[in-house]
PDB file of C-alpha atoms in Angstrom:
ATOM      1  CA  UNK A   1      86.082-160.647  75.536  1.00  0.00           C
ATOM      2  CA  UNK A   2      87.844-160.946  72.307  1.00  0.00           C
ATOM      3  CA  UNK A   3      88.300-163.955  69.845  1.00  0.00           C
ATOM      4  CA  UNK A   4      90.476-163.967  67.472  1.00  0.00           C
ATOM      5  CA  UNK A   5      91.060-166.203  64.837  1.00  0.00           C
ATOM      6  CA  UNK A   6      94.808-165.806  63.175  1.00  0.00           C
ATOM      7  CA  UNK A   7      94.279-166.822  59.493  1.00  0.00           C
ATOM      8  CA  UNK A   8      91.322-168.634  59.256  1.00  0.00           C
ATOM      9  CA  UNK A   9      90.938-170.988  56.471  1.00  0.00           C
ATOM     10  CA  UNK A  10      87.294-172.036  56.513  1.00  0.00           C
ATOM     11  CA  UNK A  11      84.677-169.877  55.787  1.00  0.00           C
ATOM     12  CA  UNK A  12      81.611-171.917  57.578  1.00  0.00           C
ATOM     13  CA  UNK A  13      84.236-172.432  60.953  1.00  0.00           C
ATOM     14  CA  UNK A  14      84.754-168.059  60.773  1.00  0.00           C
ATOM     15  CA  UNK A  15      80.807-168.054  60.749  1.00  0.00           C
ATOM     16  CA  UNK A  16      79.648-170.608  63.347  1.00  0.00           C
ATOM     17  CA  UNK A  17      82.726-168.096  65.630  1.00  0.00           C
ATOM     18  CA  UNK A  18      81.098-165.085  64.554  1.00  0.00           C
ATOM     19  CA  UNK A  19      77.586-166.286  65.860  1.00  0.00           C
ATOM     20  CA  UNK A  20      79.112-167.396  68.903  1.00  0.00           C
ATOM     21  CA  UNK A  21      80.251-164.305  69.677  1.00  0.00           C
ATOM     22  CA  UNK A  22      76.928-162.953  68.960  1.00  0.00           C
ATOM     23  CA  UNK A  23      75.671-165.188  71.460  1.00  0.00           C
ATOM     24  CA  UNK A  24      78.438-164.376  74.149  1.00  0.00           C
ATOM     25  CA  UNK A  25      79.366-160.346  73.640  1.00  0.00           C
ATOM     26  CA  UNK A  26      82.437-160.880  72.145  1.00  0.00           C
ATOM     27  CA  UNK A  27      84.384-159.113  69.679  1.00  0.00           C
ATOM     28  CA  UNK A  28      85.492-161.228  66.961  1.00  0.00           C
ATOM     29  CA  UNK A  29      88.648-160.348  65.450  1.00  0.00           C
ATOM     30  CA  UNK A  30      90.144-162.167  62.307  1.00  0.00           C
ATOM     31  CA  UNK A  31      93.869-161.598  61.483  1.00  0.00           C
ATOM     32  CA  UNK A  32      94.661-161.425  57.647  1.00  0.00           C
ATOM     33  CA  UNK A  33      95.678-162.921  55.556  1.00  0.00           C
ATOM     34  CA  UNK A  34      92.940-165.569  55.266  1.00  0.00           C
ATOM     35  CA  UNK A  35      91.635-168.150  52.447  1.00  0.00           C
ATOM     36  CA  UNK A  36      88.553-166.395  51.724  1.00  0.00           C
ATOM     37  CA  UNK A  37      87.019-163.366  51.492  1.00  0.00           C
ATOM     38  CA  UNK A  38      84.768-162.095  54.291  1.00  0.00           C
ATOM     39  CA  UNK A  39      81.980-161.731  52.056  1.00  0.00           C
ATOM     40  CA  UNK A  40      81.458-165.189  51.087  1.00  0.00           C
ATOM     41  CA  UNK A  41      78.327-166.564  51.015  1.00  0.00           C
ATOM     42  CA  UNK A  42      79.769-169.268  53.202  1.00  0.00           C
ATOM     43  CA  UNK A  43      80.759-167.340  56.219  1.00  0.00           C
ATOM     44  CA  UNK A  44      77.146-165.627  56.139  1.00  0.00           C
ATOM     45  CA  UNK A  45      75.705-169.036  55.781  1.00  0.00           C
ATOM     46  CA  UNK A  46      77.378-170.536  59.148  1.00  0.00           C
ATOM     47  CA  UNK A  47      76.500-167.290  60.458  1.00  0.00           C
ATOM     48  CA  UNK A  48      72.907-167.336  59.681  1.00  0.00           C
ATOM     49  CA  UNK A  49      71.025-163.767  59.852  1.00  0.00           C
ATOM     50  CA  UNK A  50      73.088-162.990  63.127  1.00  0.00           C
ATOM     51  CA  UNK A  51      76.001-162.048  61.033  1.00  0.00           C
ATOM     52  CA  UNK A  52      74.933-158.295  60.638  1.00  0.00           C
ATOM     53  CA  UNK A  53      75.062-158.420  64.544  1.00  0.00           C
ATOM     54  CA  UNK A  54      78.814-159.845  64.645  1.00  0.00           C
ATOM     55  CA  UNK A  55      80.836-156.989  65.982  1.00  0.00           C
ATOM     56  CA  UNK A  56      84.014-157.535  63.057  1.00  0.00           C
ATOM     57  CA  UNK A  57      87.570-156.295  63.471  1.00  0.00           C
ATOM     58  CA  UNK A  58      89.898-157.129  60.570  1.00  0.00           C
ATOM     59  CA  UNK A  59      93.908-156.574  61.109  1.00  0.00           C
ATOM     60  CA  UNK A  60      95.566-156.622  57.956  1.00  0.00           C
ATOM     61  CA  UNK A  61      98.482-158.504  58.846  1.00  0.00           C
ATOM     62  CA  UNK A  62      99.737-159.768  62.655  1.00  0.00           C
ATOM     63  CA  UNK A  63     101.684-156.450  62.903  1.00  0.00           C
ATOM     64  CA  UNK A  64      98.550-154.652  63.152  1.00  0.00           C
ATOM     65  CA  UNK A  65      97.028-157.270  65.545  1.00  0.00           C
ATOM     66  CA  UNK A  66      99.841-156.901  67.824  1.00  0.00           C
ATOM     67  CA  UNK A  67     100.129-153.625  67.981  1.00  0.00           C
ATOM     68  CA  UNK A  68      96.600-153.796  68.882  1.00  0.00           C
ATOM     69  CA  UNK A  69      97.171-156.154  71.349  1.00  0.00           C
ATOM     70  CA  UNK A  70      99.527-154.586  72.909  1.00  0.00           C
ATOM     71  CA  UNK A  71      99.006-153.802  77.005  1.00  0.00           C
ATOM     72  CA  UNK A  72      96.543-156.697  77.018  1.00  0.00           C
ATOM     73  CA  UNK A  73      95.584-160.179  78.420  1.00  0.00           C
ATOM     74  CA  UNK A  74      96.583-162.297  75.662  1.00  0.00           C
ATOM     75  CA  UNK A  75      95.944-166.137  75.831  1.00  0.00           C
ATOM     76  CA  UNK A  76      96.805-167.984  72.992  1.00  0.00           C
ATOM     77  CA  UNK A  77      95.299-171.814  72.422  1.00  0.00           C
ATOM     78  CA  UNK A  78      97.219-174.663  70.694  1.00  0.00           C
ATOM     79  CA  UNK A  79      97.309-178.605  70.543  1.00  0.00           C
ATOM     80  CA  UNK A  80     100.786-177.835  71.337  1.00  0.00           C
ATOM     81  CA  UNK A  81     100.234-176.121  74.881  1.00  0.00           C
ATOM     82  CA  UNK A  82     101.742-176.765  78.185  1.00  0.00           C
ATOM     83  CA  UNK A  83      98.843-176.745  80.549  1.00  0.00           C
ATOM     84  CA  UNK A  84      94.979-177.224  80.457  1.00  0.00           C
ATOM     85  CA  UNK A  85      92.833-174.034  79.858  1.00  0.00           C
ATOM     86  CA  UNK A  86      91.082-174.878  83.155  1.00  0.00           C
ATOM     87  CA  UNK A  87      94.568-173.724  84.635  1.00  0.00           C
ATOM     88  CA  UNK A  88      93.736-170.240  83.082  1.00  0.00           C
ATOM     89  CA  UNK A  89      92.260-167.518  85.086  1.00  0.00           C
ATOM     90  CA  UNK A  90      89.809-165.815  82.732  1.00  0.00           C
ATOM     91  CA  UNK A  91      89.157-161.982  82.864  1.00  0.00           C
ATOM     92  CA  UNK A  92      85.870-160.006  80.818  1.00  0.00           C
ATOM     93  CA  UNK A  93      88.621-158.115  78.436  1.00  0.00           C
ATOM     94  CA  UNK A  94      90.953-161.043  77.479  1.00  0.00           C
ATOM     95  CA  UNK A  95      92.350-161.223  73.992  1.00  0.00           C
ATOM     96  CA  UNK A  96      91.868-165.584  73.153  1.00  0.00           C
ATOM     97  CA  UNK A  97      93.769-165.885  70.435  1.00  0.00           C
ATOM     98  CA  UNK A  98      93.201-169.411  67.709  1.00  0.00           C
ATOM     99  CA  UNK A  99      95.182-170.810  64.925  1.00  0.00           C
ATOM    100  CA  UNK A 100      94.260-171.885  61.464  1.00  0.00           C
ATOM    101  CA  UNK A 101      92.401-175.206  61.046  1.00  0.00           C
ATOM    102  CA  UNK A 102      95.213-176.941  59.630  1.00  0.00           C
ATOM    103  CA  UNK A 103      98.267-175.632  61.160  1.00  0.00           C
ATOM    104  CA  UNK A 104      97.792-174.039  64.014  1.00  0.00           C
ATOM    105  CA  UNK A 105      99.581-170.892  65.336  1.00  0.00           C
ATOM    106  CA  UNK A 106     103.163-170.080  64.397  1.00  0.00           C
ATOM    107  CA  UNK A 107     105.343-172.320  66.000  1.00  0.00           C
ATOM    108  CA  UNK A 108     107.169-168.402  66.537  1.00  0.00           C
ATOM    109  CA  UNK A 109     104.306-167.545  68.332  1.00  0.00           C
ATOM    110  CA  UNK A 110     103.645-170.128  70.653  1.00  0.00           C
ATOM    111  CA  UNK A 111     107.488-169.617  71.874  1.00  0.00           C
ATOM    112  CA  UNK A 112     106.960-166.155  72.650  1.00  0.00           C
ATOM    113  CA  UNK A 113     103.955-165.956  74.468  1.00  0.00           C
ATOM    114  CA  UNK A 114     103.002-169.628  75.368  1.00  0.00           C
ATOM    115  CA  UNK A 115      99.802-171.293  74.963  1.00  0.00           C
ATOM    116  CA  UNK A 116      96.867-173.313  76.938  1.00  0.00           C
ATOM    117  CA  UNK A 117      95.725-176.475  75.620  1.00  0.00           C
ATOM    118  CA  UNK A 118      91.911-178.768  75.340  1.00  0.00           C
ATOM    119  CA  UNK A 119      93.189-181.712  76.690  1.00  0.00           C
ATOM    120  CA  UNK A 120      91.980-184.404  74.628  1.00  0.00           C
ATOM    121  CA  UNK A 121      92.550-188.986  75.145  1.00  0.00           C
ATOM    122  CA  UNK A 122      94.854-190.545  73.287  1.00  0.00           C
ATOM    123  CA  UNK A 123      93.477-191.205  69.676  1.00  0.00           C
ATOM    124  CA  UNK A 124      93.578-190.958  66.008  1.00  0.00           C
ATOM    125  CA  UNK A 125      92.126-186.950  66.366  1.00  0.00           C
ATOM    126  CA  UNK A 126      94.907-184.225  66.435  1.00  0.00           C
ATOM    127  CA  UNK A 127      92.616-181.317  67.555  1.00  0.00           C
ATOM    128  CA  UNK A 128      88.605-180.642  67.366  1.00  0.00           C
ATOM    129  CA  UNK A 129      87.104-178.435  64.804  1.00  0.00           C
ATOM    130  CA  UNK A 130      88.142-174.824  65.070  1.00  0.00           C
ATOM    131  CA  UNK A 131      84.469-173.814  66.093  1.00  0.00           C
ATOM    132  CA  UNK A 132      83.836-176.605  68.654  1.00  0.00           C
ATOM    133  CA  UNK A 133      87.630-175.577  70.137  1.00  0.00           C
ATOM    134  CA  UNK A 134      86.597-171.500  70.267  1.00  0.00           C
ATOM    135  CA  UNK A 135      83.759-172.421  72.124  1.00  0.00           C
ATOM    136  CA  UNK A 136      85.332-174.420  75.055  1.00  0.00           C
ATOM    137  CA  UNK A 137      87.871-172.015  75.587  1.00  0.00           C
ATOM    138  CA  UNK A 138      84.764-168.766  75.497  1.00  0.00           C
ATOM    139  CA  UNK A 139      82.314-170.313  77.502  1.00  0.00           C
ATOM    140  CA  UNK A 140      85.094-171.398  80.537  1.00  0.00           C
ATOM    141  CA  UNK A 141      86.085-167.623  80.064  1.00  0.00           C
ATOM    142  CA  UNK A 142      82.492-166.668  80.284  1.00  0.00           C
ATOM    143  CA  UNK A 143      81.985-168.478  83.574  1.00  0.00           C
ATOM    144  CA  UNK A 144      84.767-167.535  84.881  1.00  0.00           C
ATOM    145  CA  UNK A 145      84.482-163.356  83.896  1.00  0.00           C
ATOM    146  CA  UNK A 146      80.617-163.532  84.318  1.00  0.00           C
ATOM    147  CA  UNK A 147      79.398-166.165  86.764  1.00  0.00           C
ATOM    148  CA  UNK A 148      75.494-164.166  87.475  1.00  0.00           C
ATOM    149  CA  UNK A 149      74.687-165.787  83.550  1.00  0.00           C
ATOM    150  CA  UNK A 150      75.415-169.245  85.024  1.00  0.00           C
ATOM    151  CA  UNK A 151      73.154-168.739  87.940  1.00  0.00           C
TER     152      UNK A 151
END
């Protein structure tokens, strides 16, 4: 499985995803530009000492992630979504791609390749917190890819 997180802004949110992915064998990929540096003490923080364990890929720009990307199962995730991720059928090598905390993905983006939404009740909250949202979406694709660790 691969996260990815398109241009994070939060250094603490990019570590609490980078442990999580720790915990669940995935590859976290972040796609630059971002509002931090990688190295801040933040991201390490949120990370705790599992951070040397995060398996990091870095794509300069989302040319490089694309090209990447290219050939695979790409989901993308967005407040803006037609249909709940529990519509989505999950496989081990998918590419789940996230937006930035305060925007979201490219409005571009999300008309290309269409996203899945975390449906959510009427309310003053627009979306959850980037980490909480990661982890809904990687743990349903977990089950679904690798149902012998929910025994």
């Amino acid at each position: 499985m691969h996260i990815v997180l398109h241009r994070p802004e939060i250094p603490p949110n990019t570590g609490n995803v980078g442990r999580l992915c720790v915990a669940i064998g995935a590859r976290l990929h972040v796609v630059h530009p971002i509002g931090f540096s990688m190295d801040e003490r933040a991201v390490r923080r949120a990370g705790l000492d599992y951070w040397r364990h995060v398996d990091l890929v870095e794509h300069v720009d989302d040319e490089a992630f694309w090209r990447w990307a290219s050939g695979r199962r790409v989901h993308l995730f967005s407040t803006r979504g037609a249909a709940a991720y529990t519509q989505c059928r999950f496989e081990a090598a998918d590419v789940l791609v996230f937006g930035r905390e305060t925007v979201g993905l490219p409005a571009e983006l999300l008309e290309r390749h269409g996203a899945w939404r975390i449906p959510m009740v009427e309310g003053p909250i627009r979306s959850l917190n980037l980490g909480n949202a990661v982890s809904v979406i990687a743990y349903e694709a977990l089950r679904q890819s690798r149902p012998q660790l929910f025994g």
